Amino acid sequence: MSALSGLEVGHVVAERDVVLSRESLVRYAGASGDFNPIHYRDDVAAAVGLPGVLAHGMLTMGIAVQPVVDWAGPDRILDYQVRFTRPVVVDPETGAALHVAAKVGQLGEGTARIDLTVTSAEQTMLGKAQVVVKTDG
Amino acid sequence: MPVNPEIQGRQYPPTPPYLVGREKVREFARAVQAEHPLHHDVDAARAAGHADVIAPPTFPIVIQQLTWNQLLDDPAAGIVLERIVHGDQRFTATRAIVAGDELTGQLTVTRVRSLGGNDMVTCETRVTDASGEHVVTATSSLVVAGEAA
């Protein structure tokens, strides 16, 4: 019997609210080795014409998949892709609130494609955010 | 200087082996708010059939960044860090990365095209382990802003 059985297209498998703070960005910079200053310095962000300090796209991508990881298990993630459609501006005091919803998009042979919707203040931050998970074995 | 279209098809040398440390996996997991026990608890990971804790699905970016540095350091490529915007990203895995892995990345520029004054560079980093087996391929599109932008 399949470990993740009985899935139906359209079914929401996981949902989560996340808050990113400036501390989250500094922590991610150190962990990942991406020290681009637009992710921690307001003056640099302003100088290159950004609306504020931005979250690393890879941080948003990394966090957005976590509801699926917790649901399926981290060793069942076969493929994960996103398009960075809108930058996540992180306010120094209030941070940035993200909502992630993970829904079954398509069922395959021993796999399922889970589609992520990542929103902040009603706007979609990632496009074509899709995770392929192994459902058998 | 625009991106040199002749870098399409160029392959850079494999990066020196990167040893995936257990604490690095835990640190990266905390940074992406990954709380699953397989990222943190060695006993849980071993019980699930892994040699050690396993890395989150986006961890290969650490190796991919090492290969991006080769591209940025190549004066012939014409790619400047400050002008890059990350367009899209994909990871296609054969298996999860496990603490103790020695990983090597090799970058190939798969496509360069002009797009309304900007250049779009698509590149692919193939990550392999110490025995040469495929672990994951990381594919990215980088939008490089033109001079006037």
mmCIF file of C-alpha atoms in Angstrom:
data_model
loop_
_atom_site.group_PDB
_atom_site.id
_atom_site.type_symbol
_atom_site.label_atom_id
_atom_site.label_comp_id
_atom_site.label_asym_id
_atom_site.label_seq_id
_atom_site.Cartn_x
_atom_site.Cartn_y
_atom_site.Cartn_z
ATOM 1 C CA MET A 1 0.000 0.000 0.000
ATOM 2 C CA SER A 2 1.179 3.438 -0.889
ATOM 3 C CA ALA A 3 2.481 5.671 1.869
ATOM 4 C CA LEU A 4 0.642 8.703 0.550
ATOM 5 C CA SER A 5 -2.496 7.082 -0.766
ATOM 6 C CA GLY A 6 -5.941 8.330 -1.617
ATOM 7 C CA LEU A 7 -4.836 11.707 -2.986
ATOM 8 C CA GLU A 8 -7.248 13.665 -5.124
ATOM 9 C CA VAL A 9 -6.478 16.515 -7.489
ATOM 10 C CA GLY A 10 -7.481 19.810 -5.920
ATOM 11 C CA HIS A 11 -7.162 18.534 -2.364
ATOM 12 C CA VAL A 12 -5.251 20.897 -0.039
ATOM 13 C CA VAL A 13 -2.603 18.788 1.723
ATOM 14 C CA ALA A 14 -0.949 21.485 3.824
ATOM 15 C CA GLU A 15 -1.188 25.153 4.654
ATOM 16 C CA ARG A 16 0.994 27.473 6.730
ATOM 17 C CA ASP A 17 1.537 31.073 7.800
ATOM 18 C CA VAL A 18 5.130 32.250 8.024
ATOM 19 C CA VAL A 19 6.696 35.527 9.117
ATOM 20 C CA LEU A 20 10.052 36.605 7.742
ATOM 21 C CA SER A 21 12.023 39.116 9.790
ATOM 22 C CA ARG A 22 15.330 40.845 9.117
ATOM 23 C CA GLU A 23 16.837 38.255 11.432
ATOM 24 C CA SER A 24 15.544 35.520 9.096
ATOM 25 C CA LEU A 25 17.436 37.155 6.239
ATOM 26 C CA VAL A 26 20.709 37.444 8.144
ATOM 27 C CA ARG A 27 20.382 33.848 9.305
ATOM 28 C CA TYR A 28 19.745 32.676 5.732
ATOM 29 C CA ALA A 29 22.659 34.739 4.388
ATOM 30 C CA GLY A 30 25.008 33.006 6.811
ATOM 31 C CA ALA A 31 23.588 29.529 6.258
ATOM 32 C CA SER A 32 23.565 29.755 2.467
ATOM 33 C CA GLY A 33 26.597 31.930 1.788
ATOM 34 C CA ASP A 34 24.563 34.494 -0.183
ATOM 35 C CA PHE A 35 25.762 37.828 1.199
ATOM 36 C CA ASN A 36 24.264 40.136 -1.401
ATOM 37 C CA PRO A 37 23.748 43.346 0.654
ATOM 38 C CA ILE A 38 20.296 44.043 -0.855
ATOM 39 C CA HIS A 39 19.141 41.405 1.640
ATOM 40 C CA TYR A 40 20.308 43.261 4.765
ATOM 41 C CA ARG A 41 21.203 46.895 3.969
ATOM 42 C CA ASP A 42 18.516 49.518 3.411
ATOM 43 C CA ASP A 43 20.969 51.981 1.887
ATOM 44 C CA VAL A 44 22.186 49.499 -0.734
ATOM 45 C CA ALA A 45 18.629 48.404 -1.545
ATOM 46 C CA ALA A 46 17.611 52.062 -2.008
ATOM 47 C CA ALA A 47 20.692 52.825 -4.124
ATOM 48 C CA VAL A 48 19.761 50.130 -6.651
ATOM 49 C CA GLY A 49 16.149 51.333 -6.777
ATOM 50 C CA LEU A 50 14.458 48.652 -4.693
ATOM 51 C CA PRO A 51 11.408 49.415 -2.526
ATOM 52 C CA GLY A 52 13.279 48.040 0.515
ATOM 53 C CA VAL A 53 15.401 45.166 1.749
ATOM 54 C CA LEU A 54 14.254 41.995 -0.001
ATOM 55 C CA ALA A 55 14.132 38.400 1.150
ATOM 56 C CA HIS A 56 16.462 36.122 -0.805
ATOM 57 C CA GLY A 57 14.345 34.443 -3.473
ATOM 58 C CA MET A 58 15.945 31.195 -2.352
ATOM 59 C CA LEU A 59 14.781 31.809 1.229
ATOM 60 C CA THR A 60 11.195 32.220 0.070
ATOM 61 C CA MET A 61 11.591 29.111 -2.090
ATOM 62 C CA GLY A 62 13.151 27.188 0.792
ATOM 63 C CA ILE A 63 10.434 28.099 3.277
ATOM 64 C CA ALA A 64 7.528 27.639 0.865
ATOM 65 C CA VAL A 65 8.242 23.926 0.417
ATOM 66 C CA GLN A 66 8.271 23.148 4.148
ATOM 67 C CA PRO A 67 4.564 22.370 4.533
ATOM 68 C CA VAL A 68 5.009 19.745 1.792
ATOM 69 C CA VAL A 69 8.203 18.402 3.395
ATOM 70 C CA ASP A 70 6.418 17.972 6.723
ATOM 71 C CA TRP A 71 3.489 16.262 5.056
ATOM 72 C CA ALA A 72 5.373 13.943 2.662
ATOM 73 C CA GLY A 73 8.809 13.611 4.294
ATOM 74 C CA PRO A 74 12.004 15.325 3.118
ATOM 75 C CA ASP A 75 13.272 12.185 1.372
ATOM 76 C CA ARG A 76 10.261 12.112 -0.958
ATOM 77 C CA ILE A 77 10.887 15.392 -2.766
ATOM 78 C CA LEU A 78 11.943 14.537 -6.336
ATOM 79 C CA ASP A 79 11.610 17.861 -8.091
ATOM 80 C CA TYR A 80 10.909 21.414 -6.991
ATOM 81 C CA GLN A 81 10.651 24.519 -9.141
ATOM 82 C CA VAL A 82 9.495 28.108 -8.762
ATOM 83 C CA ARG A 83 9.403 31.321 -10.726
ATOM 84 C CA PHE A 84 10.256 34.470 -8.781
ATOM 85 C CA THR A 85 7.419 36.740 -9.850
ATOM 86 C CA ARG A 86 7.383 39.407 -7.125
ATOM 87 C CA PRO A 87 10.038 40.427 -4.589
ATOM 88 C CA VAL A 88 9.257 39.985 -0.877
ATOM 89 C CA VAL A 89 10.012 43.276 0.882
ATOM 90 C CA VAL A 90 10.922 42.740 4.549
ATOM 91 C CA ASP A 91 10.053 45.661 6.816
ATOM 92 C CA PRO A 92 12.666 46.258 9.581
ATOM 93 C CA GLU A 93 9.966 46.284 12.271
ATOM 94 C CA THR A 94 7.075 44.158 11.050
ATOM 95 C CA GLY A 95 8.879 41.809 8.630
ATOM 96 C CA ALA A 96 6.829 40.148 5.900
ATOM 97 C CA ALA A 97 3.955 37.721 6.357
ATOM 98 C CA LEU A 98 3.604 34.871 3.878
ATOM 99 C CA HIS A 99 0.850 32.349 3.458
ATOM 100 C CA VAL A 100 1.568 29.001 1.779
ATOM 101 C CA ALA A 101 -1.111 26.627 0.516
ATOM 102 C CA ALA A 102 -0.165 23.265 -1.014
ATOM 103 C CA LYS A 103 -2.673 21.527 -3.245
ATOM 104 C CA VAL A 104 -2.560 18.352 -5.322
ATOM 105 C CA GLY A 105 -2.104 19.518 -8.937
ATOM 106 C CA GLN A 106 -1.666 16.234 -10.780
ATOM 107 C CA LEU A 107 -1.266 12.549 -10.002
ATOM 108 C CA GLY A 108 1.338 10.437 -11.793
ATOM 109 C CA GLU A 109 2.723 6.905 -11.653
ATOM 110 C CA GLY A 110 3.978 6.705 -8.059
ATOM 111 C CA THR A 111 4.242 10.493 -7.883
ATOM 112 C CA ALA A 112 2.085 13.506 -7.213
ATOM 113 C CA ARG A 113 2.612 17.090 -8.294
ATOM 114 C CA ILE A 114 1.831 19.486 -5.488
ATOM 115 C CA ASP A 115 1.167 23.092 -6.487
ATOM 116 C CA LEU A 116 2.083 25.840 -4.038
ATOM 117 C CA THR A 117 0.363 29.171 -3.741
ATOM 118 C CA VAL A 118 2.508 31.686 -1.892
ATOM 119 C CA THR A 119 0.878 34.990 -1.068
ATOM 120 C CA SER A 120 1.728 38.100 0.914
ATOM 121 C CA ALA A 121 -0.904 40.816 1.451
ATOM 122 C CA GLU A 122 -3.154 39.070 -1.113
ATOM 123 C CA GLN A 123 -0.455 39.151 -3.794
ATOM 124 C CA THR A 124 1.136 36.061 -5.325
ATOM 125 C CA MET A 125 4.890 36.015 -4.732
ATOM 126 C CA LEU A 126 5.933 32.847 -6.589
ATOM 127 C CA GLY A 127 4.747 31.557 -9.953
ATOM 128 C CA LYS A 128 4.638 27.965 -11.185
ATOM 129 C CA ALA A 129 5.686 26.705 -7.754
ATOM 130 C CA GLN A 130 5.497 22.940 -8.138
ATOM 131 C CA VAL A 131 6.815 20.080 -6.052
ATOM 132 C CA VAL A 132 6.909 16.500 -7.305
ATOM 133 C CA VAL A 133 6.736 14.005 -4.442
ATOM 134 C CA LYS A 134 7.185 10.253 -4.480
ATOM 135 C CA THR A 135 3.973 8.651 -3.300
ATOM 136 C CA ASP A 136 4.836 4.940 -3.487
ATOM 137 C CA GLY A 137 7.334 2.825 -1.553
ATOM 138 C CA MET B 1 28.895 45.328 -21.308
ATOM 139 C CA PRO B 2 26.143 42.925 -22.338
ATOM 140 C CA VAL B 3 26.334 39.206 -21.654
ATOM 141 C CA ASN B 4 28.577 37.509 -24.169
ATOM 142 C CA PRO B 5 26.277 35.276 -26.270
ATOM 143 C CA GLU B 6 29.224 32.996 -26.992
ATOM 144 C CA ILE B 7 29.110 31.581 -23.460
ATOM 145 C CA GLN B 8 26.064 29.547 -24.507
ATOM 146 C CA GLY B 9 27.134 25.914 -24.325
ATOM 147 C CA ARG B 10 30.189 26.700 -22.194
ATOM 148 C CA GLN B 11 30.984 24.242 -19.447
ATOM 149 C CA TYR B 12 33.096 25.225 -16.446
ATOM 150 C CA PRO B 13 35.426 22.825 -14.598
ATOM 151 C CA PRO B 14 33.927 20.789 -11.735
ATOM 152 C CA THR B 15 34.193 22.565 -8.365
ATOM 153 C CA PRO B 16 36.453 21.063 -5.667
ATOM 154 C CA PRO B 17 34.614 18.541 -3.456
ATOM 155 C CA TYR B 18 32.319 20.168 -0.854
ATOM 156 C CA LEU B 19 31.963 18.108 2.316
ATOM 157 C CA VAL B 20 28.406 18.408 3.650
ATOM 158 C CA GLY B 21 28.668 18.850 7.417
ATOM 159 C CA ARG B 22 25.977 17.719 9.848
ATOM 160 C CA GLU B 23 25.864 21.087 11.594
ATOM 161 C CA LYS B 24 25.696 22.864 8.215
ATOM 162 C CA VAL B 25 22.629 20.808 7.347
ATOM 163 C CA ARG B 26 21.026 21.726 10.688
ATOM 164 C CA GLU B 27 21.978 25.395 10.285
ATOM 165 C CA PHE B 28 20.549 25.553 6.758
ATOM 166 C CA ALA B 29 17.407 23.729 7.909
ATOM 167 C CA ARG B 30 16.862 26.259 10.718
ATOM 168 C CA ALA B 31 17.341 29.114 8.241
ATOM 169 C CA VAL B 32 14.533 27.843 5.983
ATOM 170 C CA GLN B 33 12.351 26.977 8.995
ATOM 171 C CA ALA B 34 12.618 23.255 8.264
ATOM 172 C CA GLU B 35 11.686 21.382 11.401
ATOM 173 C CA HIS B 36 11.320 17.825 10.143
ATOM 174 C CA PRO B 37 13.340 15.423 12.378
ATOM 175 C CA LEU B 38 15.207 13.928 9.376
ATOM 176 C CA HIS B 39 17.069 17.261 9.063
ATOM 177 C CA HIS B 40 18.099 17.408 12.717
ATOM 178 C CA ASP B 41 17.962 14.034 14.456
ATOM 179 C CA VAL B 42 20.642 11.519 13.427
ATOM 180 C CA ASP B 43 18.826 8.580 15.017
ATOM 181 C CA ALA B 44 15.596 9.441 13.208
ATOM 182 C CA ALA B 45 17.478 9.761 9.912
ATOM 183 C CA ARG B 46 19.208 6.398 10.443
ATOM 184 C CA ALA B 47 15.913 4.745 11.356
ATOM 185 C CA ALA B 48 14.563 6.025 8.035
ATOM 186 C CA GLY B 49 17.450 4.382 6.181
ATOM 187 C CA HIS B 50 19.811 7.353 5.751
ATOM 188 C CA ALA B 51 23.459 7.411 6.801
ATOM 189 C CA ASP B 52 23.012 10.745 8.593
ATOM 190 C CA VAL B 53 20.704 13.800 8.627
ATOM 191 C CA ILE B 54 19.435 14.820 5.206
ATOM 192 C CA ALA B 55 19.487 18.321 3.753
ATOM 193 C CA PRO B 56 16.414 20.367 2.770
ATOM 194 C CA PRO B 57 15.445 20.254 -0.930
ATOM 195 C CA THR B 58 16.895 23.706 -1.649
ATOM 196 C CA PHE B 59 20.286 22.993 -0.025
ATOM 197 C CA PRO B 60 21.935 22.278 -3.437
ATOM 198 C CA ILE B 61 21.891 26.055 -3.950
ATOM 199 C CA VAL B 62 25.014 26.111 -1.746
ATOM 200 C CA ILE B 63 26.875 24.047 -4.350
ATOM 201 C CA GLN B 64 25.263 25.881 -7.229
ATOM 202 C CA GLN B 65 26.473 29.226 -5.872
ATOM 203 C CA LEU B 66 30.039 27.945 -6.027
ATOM 204 C CA THR B 67 29.556 27.276 -9.723
ATOM 205 C CA TRP B 68 27.876 30.688 -10.277
ATOM 206 C CA ASN B 69 31.033 32.258 -8.872
ATOM 207 C CA GLN B 70 32.981 30.707 -11.742
ATOM 208 C CA LEU B 71 30.611 32.394 -14.183
ATOM 209 C CA LEU B 72 30.889 35.756 -12.384
ATOM 210 C CA ASP B 73 34.673 35.487 -12.228
ATOM 211 C CA ASP B 74 34.911 34.807 -15.963
ATOM 212 C CA PRO B 75 35.738 38.199 -17.519
ATOM 213 C CA ALA B 76 34.658 36.908 -20.924
ATOM 214 C CA ALA B 77 31.094 36.222 -19.715
ATOM 215 C CA GLY B 78 30.191 39.859 -18.983
ATOM 216 C CA ILE B 79 27.938 39.047 -16.015
ATOM 217 C CA VAL B 80 28.039 41.428 -13.048
ATOM 218 C CA LEU B 81 26.504 40.334 -9.727
ATOM 219 C CA GLU B 82 24.762 43.649 -9.028
ATOM 220 C CA ARG B 83 22.813 43.387 -12.272
ATOM 221 C CA ILE B 84 21.454 39.880 -11.733
ATOM 222 C CA VAL B 85 17.861 39.106 -10.819
ATOM 223 C CA HIS B 86 16.960 35.495 -10.132
ATOM 224 C CA GLY B 87 14.206 34.567 -12.600
ATOM 225 C CA ASP B 88 13.428 30.966 -11.811
ATOM 226 C CA GLN B 89 14.924 27.961 -10.103
ATOM 227 C CA ARG B 90 14.510 24.221 -10.231
ATOM 228 C CA PHE B 91 16.019 21.218 -8.445
ATOM 229 C CA THR B 92 15.667 17.757 -9.919
ATOM 230 C CA ALA B 93 16.968 15.141 -7.496
ATOM 231 C CA THR B 94 18.024 11.540 -7.795
ATOM 232 C CA ARG B 95 18.367 11.341 -4.028
ATOM 233 C CA ALA B 96 18.429 13.598 -0.991
ATOM 234 C CA ILE B 97 21.767 15.103 0.097
ATOM 235 C CA VAL B 98 23.072 13.449 3.284
ATOM 236 C CA ALA B 99 25.584 14.838 5.802
ATOM 237 C CA GLY B 100 28.949 13.304 4.910
ATOM 238 C CA ASP B 101 28.409 13.613 1.160
ATOM 239 C CA GLU B 102 31.281 15.025 -0.844
ATOM 240 C CA LEU B 103 29.670 16.971 -3.638
ATOM 241 C CA THR B 104 31.003 18.468 -6.826
ATOM 242 C CA GLY B 105 29.114 20.858 -9.084
ATOM 243 C CA GLN B 106 29.633 21.426 -12.764
ATOM 244 C CA LEU B 107 27.954 24.325 -14.501
ATOM 245 C CA THR B 108 26.889 24.476 -18.118
ATOM 246 C CA VAL B 109 25.432 27.603 -19.686
ATOM 247 C CA THR B 110 22.512 26.164 -21.597
ATOM 248 C CA ARG B 111 21.081 29.317 -23.128
ATOM 249 C CA VAL B 112 21.709 33.041 -23.543
ATOM 250 C CA ARG B 113 19.102 35.256 -25.096
ATOM 251 C CA SER B 114 18.249 38.928 -25.279
ATOM 252 C CA LEU B 115 14.964 40.013 -23.840
ATOM 253 C CA GLY B 116 13.921 43.642 -24.158
ATOM 254 C CA GLY B 117 17.282 45.201 -23.273
ATOM 255 C CA ASN B 118 18.078 42.527 -20.685
ATOM 256 C CA ASP B 119 19.839 39.231 -21.115
ATOM 257 C CA MET B 120 18.465 35.953 -19.853
ATOM 258 C CA VAL B 121 21.096 33.366 -18.955
ATOM 259 C CA THR B 122 19.944 29.830 -18.272
ATOM 260 C CA CYS B 123 22.418 27.558 -16.585
ATOM 261 C CA GLU B 124 22.450 24.107 -15.183
ATOM 262 C CA THR B 125 24.614 22.762 -12.364
ATOM 263 C CA ARG B 126 24.946 19.013 -12.176
ATOM 264 C CA VAL B 127 25.815 17.890 -8.652
ATOM 265 C CA THR B 128 27.505 14.526 -8.221
ATOM 266 C CA ASP B 129 28.837 12.622 -5.209
ATOM 267 C CA ALA B 130 32.305 11.166 -4.501
ATOM 268 C CA SER B 131 31.549 8.088 -6.598
ATOM 269 C CA GLY B 132 30.482 10.237 -9.541
ATOM 270 C CA GLU B 133 26.801 9.381 -9.181
ATOM 271 C CA HIS B 134 24.188 12.035 -9.924
ATOM 272 C CA VAL B 135 22.585 13.575 -6.828
ATOM 273 C CA VAL B 136 20.687 16.612 -8.098
ATOM 274 C CA THR B 137 20.611 19.045 -10.995
ATOM 275 C CA ALA B 138 19.968 22.709 -10.235
ATOM 276 C CA THR B 139 18.666 24.809 -13.122
ATOM 277 C CA SER B 140 18.349 28.588 -12.991
ATOM 278 C CA SER B 141 17.409 31.487 -15.166
ATOM 279 C CA LEU B 142 19.247 34.667 -14.324
ATOM 280 C CA VAL B 143 18.059 37.954 -15.756
ATOM 281 C CA VAL B 144 20.985 40.297 -16.299
ATOM 282 C CA ALA B 145 19.863 43.912 -16.574
ATOM 283 C CA GLY B 146 21.140 45.947 -19.507
ATOM 284 C CA GLU B 147 23.281 49.094 -19.049
ATOM 285 C CA ALA B 148 20.382 51.506 -19.339
ATOM 286 C CA ALA B 149 18.295 49.762 -16.679
#
